[in-house]
Coordinates of C-alpha atoms in Angstrom, one line a residue:
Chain A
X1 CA 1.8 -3.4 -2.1
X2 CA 0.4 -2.3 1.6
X3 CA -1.0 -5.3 2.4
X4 CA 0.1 -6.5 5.8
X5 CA -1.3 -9.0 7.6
X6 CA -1.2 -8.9 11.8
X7 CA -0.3 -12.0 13.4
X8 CA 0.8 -12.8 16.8
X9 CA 4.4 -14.3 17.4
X10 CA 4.8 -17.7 18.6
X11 CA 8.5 -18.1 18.4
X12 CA 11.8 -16.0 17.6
X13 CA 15.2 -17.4 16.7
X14 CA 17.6 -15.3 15.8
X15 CA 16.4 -13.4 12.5
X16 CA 13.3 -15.8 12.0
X17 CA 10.2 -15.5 13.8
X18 CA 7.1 -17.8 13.6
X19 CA 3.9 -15.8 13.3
X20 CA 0.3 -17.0 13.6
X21 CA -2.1 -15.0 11.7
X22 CA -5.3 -16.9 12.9
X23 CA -7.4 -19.5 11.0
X24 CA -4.8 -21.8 11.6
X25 CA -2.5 -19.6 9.2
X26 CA 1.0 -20.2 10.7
X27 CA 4.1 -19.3 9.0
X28 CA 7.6 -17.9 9.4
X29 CA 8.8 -14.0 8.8
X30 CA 11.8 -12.4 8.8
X31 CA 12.1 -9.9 11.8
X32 CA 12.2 -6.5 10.4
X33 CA 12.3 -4.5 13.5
X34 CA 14.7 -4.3 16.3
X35 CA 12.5 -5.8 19.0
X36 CA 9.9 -8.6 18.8
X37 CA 9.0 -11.3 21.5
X38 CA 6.2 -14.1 22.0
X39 CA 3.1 -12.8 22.3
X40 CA 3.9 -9.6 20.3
X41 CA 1.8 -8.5 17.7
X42 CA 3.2 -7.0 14.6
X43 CA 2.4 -6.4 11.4
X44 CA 3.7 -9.0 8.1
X45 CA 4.3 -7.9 5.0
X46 CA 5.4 -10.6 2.0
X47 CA 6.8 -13.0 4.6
X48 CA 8.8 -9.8 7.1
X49 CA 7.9 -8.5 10.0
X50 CA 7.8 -4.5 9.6
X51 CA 6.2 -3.3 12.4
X52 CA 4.6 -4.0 15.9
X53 CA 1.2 -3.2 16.7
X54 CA 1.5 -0.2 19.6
X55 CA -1.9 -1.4 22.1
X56 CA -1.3 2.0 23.9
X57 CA -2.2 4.0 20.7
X58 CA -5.2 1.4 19.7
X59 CA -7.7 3.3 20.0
X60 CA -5.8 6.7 19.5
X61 CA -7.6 7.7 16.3
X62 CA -10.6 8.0 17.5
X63 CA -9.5 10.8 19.2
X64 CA -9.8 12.7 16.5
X65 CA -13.3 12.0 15.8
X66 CA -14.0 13.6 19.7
X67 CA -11.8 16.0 18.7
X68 CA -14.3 16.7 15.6
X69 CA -17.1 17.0 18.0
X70 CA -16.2 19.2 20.3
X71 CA -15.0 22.0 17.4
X72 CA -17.7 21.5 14.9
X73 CA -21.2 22.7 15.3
X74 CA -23.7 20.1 14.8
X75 CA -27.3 20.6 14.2
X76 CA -28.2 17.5 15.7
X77 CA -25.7 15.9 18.2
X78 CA -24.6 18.1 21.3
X79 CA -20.9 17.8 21.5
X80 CA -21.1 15.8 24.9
X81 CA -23.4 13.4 23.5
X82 CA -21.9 12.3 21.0
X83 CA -18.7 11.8 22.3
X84 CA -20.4 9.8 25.0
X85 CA -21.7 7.6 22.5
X86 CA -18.6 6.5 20.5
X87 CA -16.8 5.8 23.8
X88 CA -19.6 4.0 25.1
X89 CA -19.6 2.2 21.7
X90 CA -15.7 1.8 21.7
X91 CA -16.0 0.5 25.4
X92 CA -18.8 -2.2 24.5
X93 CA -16.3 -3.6 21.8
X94 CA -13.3 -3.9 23.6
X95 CA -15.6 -5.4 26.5
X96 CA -17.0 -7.7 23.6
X97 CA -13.4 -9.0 22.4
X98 CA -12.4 -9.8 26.2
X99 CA -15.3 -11.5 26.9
X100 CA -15.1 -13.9 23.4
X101 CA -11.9 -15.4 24.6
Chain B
X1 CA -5.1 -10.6 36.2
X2 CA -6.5 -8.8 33.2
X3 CA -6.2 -11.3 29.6
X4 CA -3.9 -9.2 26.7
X5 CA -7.1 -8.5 24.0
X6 CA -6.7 -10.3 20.2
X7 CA -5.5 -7.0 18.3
X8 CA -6.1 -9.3 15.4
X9 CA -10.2 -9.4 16.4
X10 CA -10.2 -6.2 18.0
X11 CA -9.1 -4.4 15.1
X12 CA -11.7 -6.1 12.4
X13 CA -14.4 -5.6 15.6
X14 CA -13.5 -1.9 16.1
X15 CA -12.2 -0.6 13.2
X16 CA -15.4 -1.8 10.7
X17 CA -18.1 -1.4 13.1
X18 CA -20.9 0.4 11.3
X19 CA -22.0 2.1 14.1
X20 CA -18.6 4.0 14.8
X21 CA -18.6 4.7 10.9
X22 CA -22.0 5.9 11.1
X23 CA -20.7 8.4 13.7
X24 CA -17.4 9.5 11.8
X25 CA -19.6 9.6 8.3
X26 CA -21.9 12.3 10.2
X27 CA -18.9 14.6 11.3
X28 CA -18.0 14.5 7.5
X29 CA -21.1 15.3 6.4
X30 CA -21.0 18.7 8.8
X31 CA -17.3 19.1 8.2
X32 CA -18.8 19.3 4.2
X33 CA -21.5 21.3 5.1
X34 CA -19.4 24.3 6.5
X35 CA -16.8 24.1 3.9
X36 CA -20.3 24.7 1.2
X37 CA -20.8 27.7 3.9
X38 CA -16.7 28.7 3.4
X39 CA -17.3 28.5 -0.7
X40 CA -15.3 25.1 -1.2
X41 CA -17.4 23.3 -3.6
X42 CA -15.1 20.7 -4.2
X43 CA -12.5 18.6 -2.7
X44 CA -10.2 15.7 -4.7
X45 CA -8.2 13.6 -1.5
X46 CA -6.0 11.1 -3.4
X47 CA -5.7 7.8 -2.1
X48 CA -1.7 7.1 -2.9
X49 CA -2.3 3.3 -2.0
X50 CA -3.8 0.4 -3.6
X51 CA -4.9 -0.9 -0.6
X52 CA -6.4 2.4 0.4
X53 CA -8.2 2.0 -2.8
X54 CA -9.0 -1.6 -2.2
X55 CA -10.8 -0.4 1.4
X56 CA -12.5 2.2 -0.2
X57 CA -14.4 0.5 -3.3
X58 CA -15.0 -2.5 -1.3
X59 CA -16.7 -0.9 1.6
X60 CA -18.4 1.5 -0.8
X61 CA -16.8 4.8 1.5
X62 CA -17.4 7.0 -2.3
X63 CA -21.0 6.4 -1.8
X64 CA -20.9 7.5 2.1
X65 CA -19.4 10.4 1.2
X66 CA -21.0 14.1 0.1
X67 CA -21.2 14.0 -3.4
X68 CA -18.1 16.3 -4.3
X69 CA -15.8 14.5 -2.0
X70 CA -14.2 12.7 -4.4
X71 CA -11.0 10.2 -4.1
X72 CA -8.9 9.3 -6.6
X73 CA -6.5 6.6 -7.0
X74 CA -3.3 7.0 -6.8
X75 CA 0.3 5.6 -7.8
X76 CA 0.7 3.0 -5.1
X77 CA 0.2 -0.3 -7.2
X78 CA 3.7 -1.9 -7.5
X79 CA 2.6 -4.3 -9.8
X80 CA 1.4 -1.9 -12.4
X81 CA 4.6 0.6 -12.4
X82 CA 7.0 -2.3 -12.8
X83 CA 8.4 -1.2 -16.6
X84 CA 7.8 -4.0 -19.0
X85 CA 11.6 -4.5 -19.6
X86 CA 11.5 -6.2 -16.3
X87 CA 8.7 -8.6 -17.3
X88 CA 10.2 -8.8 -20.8
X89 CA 13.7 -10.2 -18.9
X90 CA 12.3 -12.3 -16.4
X91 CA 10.2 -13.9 -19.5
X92 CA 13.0 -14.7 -21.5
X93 CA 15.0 -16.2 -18.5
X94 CA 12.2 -18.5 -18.1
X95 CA 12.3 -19.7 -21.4
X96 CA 15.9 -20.2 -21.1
X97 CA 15.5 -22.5 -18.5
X98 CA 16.3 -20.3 -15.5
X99 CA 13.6 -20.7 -12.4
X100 CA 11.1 -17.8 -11.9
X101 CA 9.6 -17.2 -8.7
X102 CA 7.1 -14.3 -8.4
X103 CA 4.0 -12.8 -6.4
X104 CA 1.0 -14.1 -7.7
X105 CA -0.2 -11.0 -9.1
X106 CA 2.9 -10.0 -11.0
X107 CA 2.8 -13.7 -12.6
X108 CA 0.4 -12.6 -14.5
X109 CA 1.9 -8.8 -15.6
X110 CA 1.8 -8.6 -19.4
X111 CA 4.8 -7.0 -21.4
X112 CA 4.2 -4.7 -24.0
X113 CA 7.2 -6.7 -26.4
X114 CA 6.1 -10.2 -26.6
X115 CA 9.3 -12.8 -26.5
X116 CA 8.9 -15.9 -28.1
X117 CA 4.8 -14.9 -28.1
X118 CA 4.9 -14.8 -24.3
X119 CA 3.5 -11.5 -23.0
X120 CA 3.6 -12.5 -19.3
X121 CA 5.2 -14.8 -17.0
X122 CA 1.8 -17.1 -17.0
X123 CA 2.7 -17.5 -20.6
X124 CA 6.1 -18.3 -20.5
X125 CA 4.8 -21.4 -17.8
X126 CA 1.8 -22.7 -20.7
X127 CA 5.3 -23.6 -22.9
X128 CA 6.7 -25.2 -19.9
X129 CA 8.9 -22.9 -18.4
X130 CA 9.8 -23.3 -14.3
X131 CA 7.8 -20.4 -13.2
X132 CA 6.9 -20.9 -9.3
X133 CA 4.3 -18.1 -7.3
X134 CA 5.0 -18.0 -4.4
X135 CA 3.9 -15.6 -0.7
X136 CA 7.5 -14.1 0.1
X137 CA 11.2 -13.7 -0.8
X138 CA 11.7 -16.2 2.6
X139 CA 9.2 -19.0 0.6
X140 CA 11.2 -18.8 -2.6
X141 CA 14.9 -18.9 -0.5
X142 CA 13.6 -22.2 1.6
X143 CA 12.0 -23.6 -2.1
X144 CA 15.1 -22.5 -3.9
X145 CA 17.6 -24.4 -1.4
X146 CA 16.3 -27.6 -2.1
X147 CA 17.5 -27.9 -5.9
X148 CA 20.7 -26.7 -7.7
X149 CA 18.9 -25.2 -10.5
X150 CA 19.6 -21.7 -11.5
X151 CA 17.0 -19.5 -10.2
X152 CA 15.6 -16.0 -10.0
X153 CA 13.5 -13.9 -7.5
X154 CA 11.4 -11.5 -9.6
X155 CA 11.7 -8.8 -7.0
X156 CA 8.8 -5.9 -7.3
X157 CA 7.5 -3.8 -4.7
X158 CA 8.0 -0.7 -2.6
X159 CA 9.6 0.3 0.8
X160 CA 7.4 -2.5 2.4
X161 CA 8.9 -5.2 0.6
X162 CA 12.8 -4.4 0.2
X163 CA 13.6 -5.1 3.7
X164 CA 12.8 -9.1 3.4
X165 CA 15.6 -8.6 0.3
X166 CA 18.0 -6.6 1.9
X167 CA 17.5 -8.8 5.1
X168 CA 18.3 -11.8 3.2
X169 CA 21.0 -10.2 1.0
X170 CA 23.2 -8.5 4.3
X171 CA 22.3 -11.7 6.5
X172 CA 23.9 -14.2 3.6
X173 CA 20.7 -16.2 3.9
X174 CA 20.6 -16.6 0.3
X175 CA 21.1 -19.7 -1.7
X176 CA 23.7 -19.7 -4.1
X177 CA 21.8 -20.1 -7.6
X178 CA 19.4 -17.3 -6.3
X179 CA 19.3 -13.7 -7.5
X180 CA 17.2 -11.0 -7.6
X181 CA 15.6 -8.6 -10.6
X182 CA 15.8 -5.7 -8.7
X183 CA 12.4 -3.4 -10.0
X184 CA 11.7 -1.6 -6.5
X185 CA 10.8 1.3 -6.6
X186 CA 10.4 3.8 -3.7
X187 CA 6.9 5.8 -3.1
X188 CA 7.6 9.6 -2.0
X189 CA 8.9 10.7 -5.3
X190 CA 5.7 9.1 -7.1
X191 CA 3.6 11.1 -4.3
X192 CA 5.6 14.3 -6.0
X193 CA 5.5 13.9 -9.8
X194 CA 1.4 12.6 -9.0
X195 CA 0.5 15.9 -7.5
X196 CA 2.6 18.0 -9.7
X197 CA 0.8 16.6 -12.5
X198 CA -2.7 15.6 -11.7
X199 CA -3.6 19.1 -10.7
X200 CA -6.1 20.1 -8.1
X201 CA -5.1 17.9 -5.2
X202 CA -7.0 19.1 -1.8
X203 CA -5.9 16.2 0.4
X204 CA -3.7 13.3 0.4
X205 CA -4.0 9.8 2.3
X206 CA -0.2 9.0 3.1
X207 CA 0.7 4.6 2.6
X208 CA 0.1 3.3 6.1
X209 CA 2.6 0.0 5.4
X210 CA 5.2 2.3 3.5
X211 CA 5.3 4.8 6.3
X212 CA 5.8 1.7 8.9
X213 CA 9.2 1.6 7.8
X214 CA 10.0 5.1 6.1
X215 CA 8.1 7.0 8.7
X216 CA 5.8 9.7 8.7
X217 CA 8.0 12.5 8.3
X218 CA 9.2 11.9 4.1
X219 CA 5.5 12.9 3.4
X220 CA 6.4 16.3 5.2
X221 CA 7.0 17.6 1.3
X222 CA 3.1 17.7 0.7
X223 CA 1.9 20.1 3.4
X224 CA 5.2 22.1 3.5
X225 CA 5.8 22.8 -0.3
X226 CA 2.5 21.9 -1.7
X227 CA 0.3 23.2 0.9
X228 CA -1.9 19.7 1.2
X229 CA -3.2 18.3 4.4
X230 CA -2.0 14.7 4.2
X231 CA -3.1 11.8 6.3
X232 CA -0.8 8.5 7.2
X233 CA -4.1 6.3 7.3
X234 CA -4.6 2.6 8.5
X235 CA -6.7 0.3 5.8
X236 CA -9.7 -0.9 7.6
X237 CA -13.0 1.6 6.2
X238 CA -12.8 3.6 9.9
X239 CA -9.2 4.6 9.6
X240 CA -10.0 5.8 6.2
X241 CA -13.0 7.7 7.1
X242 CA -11.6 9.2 10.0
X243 CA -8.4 10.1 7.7
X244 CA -11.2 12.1 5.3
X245 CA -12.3 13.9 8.0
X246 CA -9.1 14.8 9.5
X247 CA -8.2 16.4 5.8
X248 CA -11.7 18.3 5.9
X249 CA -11.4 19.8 9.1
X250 CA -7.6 21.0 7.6
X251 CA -9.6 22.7 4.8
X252 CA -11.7 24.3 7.0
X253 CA -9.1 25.8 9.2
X254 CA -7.2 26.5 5.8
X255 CA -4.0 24.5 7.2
X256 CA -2.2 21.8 5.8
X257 CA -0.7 19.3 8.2
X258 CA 0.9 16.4 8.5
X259 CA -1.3 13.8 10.8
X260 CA -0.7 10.0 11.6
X261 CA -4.1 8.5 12.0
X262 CA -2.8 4.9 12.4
X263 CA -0.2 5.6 15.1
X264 CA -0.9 1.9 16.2
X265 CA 1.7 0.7 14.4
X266 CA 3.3 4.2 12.3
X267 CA 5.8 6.4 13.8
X268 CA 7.7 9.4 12.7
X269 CA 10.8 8.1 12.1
X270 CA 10.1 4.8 10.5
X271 CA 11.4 1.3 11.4
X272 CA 14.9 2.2 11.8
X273 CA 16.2 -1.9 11.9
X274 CA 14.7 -1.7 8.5
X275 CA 15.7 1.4 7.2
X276 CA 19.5 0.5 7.9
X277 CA 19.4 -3.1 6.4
X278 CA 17.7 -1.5 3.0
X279 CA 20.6 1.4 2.8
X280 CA 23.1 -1.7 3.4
X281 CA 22.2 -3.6 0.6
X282 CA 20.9 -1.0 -2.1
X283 CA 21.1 2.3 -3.4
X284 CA 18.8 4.8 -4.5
X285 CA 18.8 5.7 -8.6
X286 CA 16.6 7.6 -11.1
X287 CA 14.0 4.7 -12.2
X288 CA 11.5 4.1 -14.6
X289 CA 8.0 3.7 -13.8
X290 CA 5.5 1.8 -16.3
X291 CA 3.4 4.2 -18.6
X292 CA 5.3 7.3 -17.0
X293 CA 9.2 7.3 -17.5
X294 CA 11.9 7.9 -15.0
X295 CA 11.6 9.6 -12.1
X296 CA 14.4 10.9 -10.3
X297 CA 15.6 8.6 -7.1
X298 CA 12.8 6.4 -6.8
X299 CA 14.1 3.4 -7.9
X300 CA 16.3 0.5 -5.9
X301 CA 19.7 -1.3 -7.0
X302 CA 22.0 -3.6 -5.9
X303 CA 24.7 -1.7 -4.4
X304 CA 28.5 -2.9 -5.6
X305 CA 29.4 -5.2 -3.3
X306 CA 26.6 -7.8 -3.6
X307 CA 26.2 -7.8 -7.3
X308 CA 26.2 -11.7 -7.3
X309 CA 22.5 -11.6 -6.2
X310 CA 21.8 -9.5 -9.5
X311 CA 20.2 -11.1 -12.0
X312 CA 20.7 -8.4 -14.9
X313 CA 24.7 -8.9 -14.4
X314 CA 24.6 -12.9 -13.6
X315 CA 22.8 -13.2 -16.7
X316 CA 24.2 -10.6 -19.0
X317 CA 21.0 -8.7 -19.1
X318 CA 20.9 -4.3 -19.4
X319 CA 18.3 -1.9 -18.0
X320 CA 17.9 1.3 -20.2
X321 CA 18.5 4.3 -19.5
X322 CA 16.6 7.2 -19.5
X323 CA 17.7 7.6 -23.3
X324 CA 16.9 4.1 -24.4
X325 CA 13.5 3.7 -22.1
X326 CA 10.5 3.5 -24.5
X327 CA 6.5 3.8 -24.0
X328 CA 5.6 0.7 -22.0
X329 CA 2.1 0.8 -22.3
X330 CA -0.3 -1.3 -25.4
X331 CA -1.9 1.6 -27.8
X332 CA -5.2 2.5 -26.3
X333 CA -3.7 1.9 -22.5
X334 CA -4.3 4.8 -20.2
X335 CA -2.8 3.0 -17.6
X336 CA -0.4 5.6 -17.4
X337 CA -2.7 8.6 -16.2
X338 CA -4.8 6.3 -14.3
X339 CA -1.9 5.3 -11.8
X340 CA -1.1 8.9 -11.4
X341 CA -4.7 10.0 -11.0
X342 CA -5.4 12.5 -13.4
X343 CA -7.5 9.6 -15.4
X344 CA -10.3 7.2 -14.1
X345 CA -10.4 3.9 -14.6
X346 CA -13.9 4.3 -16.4
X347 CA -13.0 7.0 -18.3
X348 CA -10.9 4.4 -20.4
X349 CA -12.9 3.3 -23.4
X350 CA -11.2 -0.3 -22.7
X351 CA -12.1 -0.6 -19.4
X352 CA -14.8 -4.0 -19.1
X353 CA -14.5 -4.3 -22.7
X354 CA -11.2 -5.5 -24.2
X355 CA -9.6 -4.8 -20.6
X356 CA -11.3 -7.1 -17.8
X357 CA -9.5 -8.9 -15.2
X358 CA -10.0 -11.9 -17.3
X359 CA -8.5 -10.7 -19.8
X360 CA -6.3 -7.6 -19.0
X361 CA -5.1 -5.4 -21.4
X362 CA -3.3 -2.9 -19.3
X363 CA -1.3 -3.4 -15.9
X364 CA -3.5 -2.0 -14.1
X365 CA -6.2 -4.2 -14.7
X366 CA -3.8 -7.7 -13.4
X367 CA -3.0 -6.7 -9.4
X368 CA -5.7 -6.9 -6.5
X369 CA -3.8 -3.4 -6.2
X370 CA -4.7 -1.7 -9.1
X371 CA -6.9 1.3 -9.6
X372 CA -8.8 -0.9 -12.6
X373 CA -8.6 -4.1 -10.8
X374 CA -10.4 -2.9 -8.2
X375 CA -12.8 -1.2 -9.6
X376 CA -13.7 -3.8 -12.0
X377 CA -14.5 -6.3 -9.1
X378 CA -15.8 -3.5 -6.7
X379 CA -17.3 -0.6 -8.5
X380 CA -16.6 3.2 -8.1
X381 CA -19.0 5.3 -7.0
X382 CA -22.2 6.4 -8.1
X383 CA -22.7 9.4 -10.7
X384 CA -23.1 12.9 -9.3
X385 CA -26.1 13.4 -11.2
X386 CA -27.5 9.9 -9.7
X387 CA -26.3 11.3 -6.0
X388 CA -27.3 15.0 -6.2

């Protein structure tokens, strides 16, 4: 039972919060976590709020894959490369979502 | 000024684009290579969560991967550890006339004791009993509010899901004729008696949701005692690929640590709101798990002071005890060794013959969560010889 769904907040009032989870889906949530505002986007499980969705850390784990990069040998890729490549790719994707809205 | 990105399209958009998989599936396949250099000619990661298992079969990662990286299923179903006693009680409330609301998936839970020749809740609703599915605690509390019947919350789940309780117990937001059949039961211990048991374990992939509010740090037991890289993973296909690799390149160093990959919304300490409202409302007690028997702390219960929301004491009802707990599980049933992983779901003779979603014969063929369910509807991987 891991499923959360992330919606964005439309509303707060006192322990109820109004969450839209896209598709027209809209629906209230307890709140779960100490802060949430309009705007915020958190993360719903079976009708509570339990988390926030951190934008700073978004795209933190693909720093692990560049971390991968640079320490294994590859027959194939140079190091450089390939990081280059996923953070071109990353970078077209985020660009993509921006431009869609 | 700059417009806030949709995290709810970026994540789908980033996090299963196949050419970033493509990418992270290549640094697995040298990670593998040089661990077949290092003499590691196996590796088992288990995958504690159903919806880690759900991502998995239904992006077909087992067939991306080399051919003895293997993942196994784990205990994190809900659904399928609830002991039948639970299912057996909140049956025979329903056929006494008491309201039932319930998750979809658990509506359809078979008990191993039939009462009154209803095995699950779905029966007990074909003889006309009030048995109501509904999303969350919050839908059945607004639904419940609006009649005076008596009326009871079948309340499964893990960490994830006790807060909406214990939120509505401390805040009093709970109507009158409402209680609660407390069968939560808390993950970590599982995580323990699964690896103690199943044997070789080289990796673990940690509950992303579970860790939201527990944190990171309760899975600290797995690399410090056990020695087991471990992984707090999101669920899209990337996060779980990346979490693979993560637990390879541990292998390959010969370290175990303990690593949250989806620090977008996991911390270390947990959602502490959510912590505090859960210790304010229950305790923690040794608890049965379906097909297993108890295990020591992982189980919720009402604490003292709001036993009016408890449904075993408003309606007379016992739990056993570790004494009086009995084999939960229909002859035949390896439900039991499949939730802790020592068993796949194919290597049961009933699986897709008397035990089909359809028609389930064992609990962990009813939830979207369970290891059976899953791979029923989404396959498992292909055989070694077919791969090799």
């Amino acid at each position: 039972m891991c499923l959360g769904v992330y919606g964005k907040v439309l509303e707060v009032k006192g322990d109820l919060a109004t969450v839209d989870f896209g598709g027209g889906l809209v629906k209230n949530a307890f709140v779960g976590v100490e802060e949430v505002a309009v705007n915020d986007y958190v993360v719903v499980h079976a009708g509570i709020i339990v988390s926030k969705l951190n934008e700073a850390e978004f795209t933190a784990a693909f720093n692990y894959l560049e971390e991968a990069a640079k320490q294994l040998p590859t027959e194939t890729t140079e190091p450089d490369e390939y990081i280059l490549r996923t953070r071109k790719r990353l970078e077209t994707l985020l660009g993509v979502n921006t431009d869609m809205k | 000024m700059k417009e806030r990105n949709d995290l709810r399209t970026l994540t789908k958009a980033i996090f299963r684009d196949k050419i970033l998989a493509a990418e992270a599936v290549h640094l697995i396949n040298t990670c593998w290579n040089l661990l077949r250099k290092n003499g590691i000619d196996e590796v088992k990661i288990m995958n504690f969560c159903g919806t880690h298992e759900y991502t998995t079969s239904h992006y077909g990662i087992r067939n991306l991967l080399p051919a003895w990286v293997e993942i196994i299923p784990g205990p994190g179903c809900p659904v399928c550890i609830t002991p039948s006693y639970y299912v057996e009680s909140a049956v025979k409330l329903a056929l006494e006339g008491v309201v039932i609301y319930t998750y979809g998936d658990a509506y359809r839970l078979p008990a191993v004791r039939p009462v009154n020749r209803c095995r699950s809740l779905a029966d007990a609703r074909v003889l006309g009993a009030d048995v109501r599915v509904v999303y969350s605690f919050l839908d059945a509390i607004v639904d419940a509010a609006k009649h005076s019947m008596p009326s009871a919350f079948f309340g499964v789940g893990f960490e994830t899901t006790y807060p909406a309780y214990a939120s509505a117990i401390v805040n009093a937001r709970i109507p009158q004729k409402l209680s609660l059949i407390t069968a939560g039961r808390l993950t970590p211990p599982a995580a323990r008696y699964s690896v103690e048991r199943v044997g070789h374990v080289s990796g673990v992939i940690a509950p992303g949701h579970v860790s939201t509010i527990i944190g990171a740090k309760p899975w600290a037991f797995l690399t410090e005692e056990f020695n087991i890289p471990t992984v707090v993973a999101g669920f899209e296909p990337i996060d779980i690929l990346i979490a693979i690799l993560i637990i390879l390149r541990q292998l390959l160093e010969r370290k175990a640590w303990l690593t949250i990959e989806y620090s977008r919304t996991v911390s270390w300490e947990g959602n502490l709101k959510a912590r505090n409202l859960i210790d304010r409302a229950f305790d923690t007690v040794d608890a049965a798990w379906r097909g297993i028997g108890f295990i020591e702390n992982s189980g919720y219960k009402l604490r003292e002071g709001f036993n009016q929301y408890d449904a075993f004491t408003t309606y007379g009802l016992s739990e056993p005890t570790v004494n009086e707990w009995k084999h939960d599980l229909l002859p035949g049933c390896l439900c039991g060794q499949v939730i802790i992983g020592k068993v796949k779901p194919t290597e049961c003779k009933m699986f897709m013959k008397q035990c089909t979603p359809a028609t389930p014969y064992g609990p962990c063929m009813v939830s979207y969560e369970g290891a059976c369910s899953i791979w029923a509807r989404h396959g498992g991987r292909k055989t070694l010889a077919a791969v090799a």
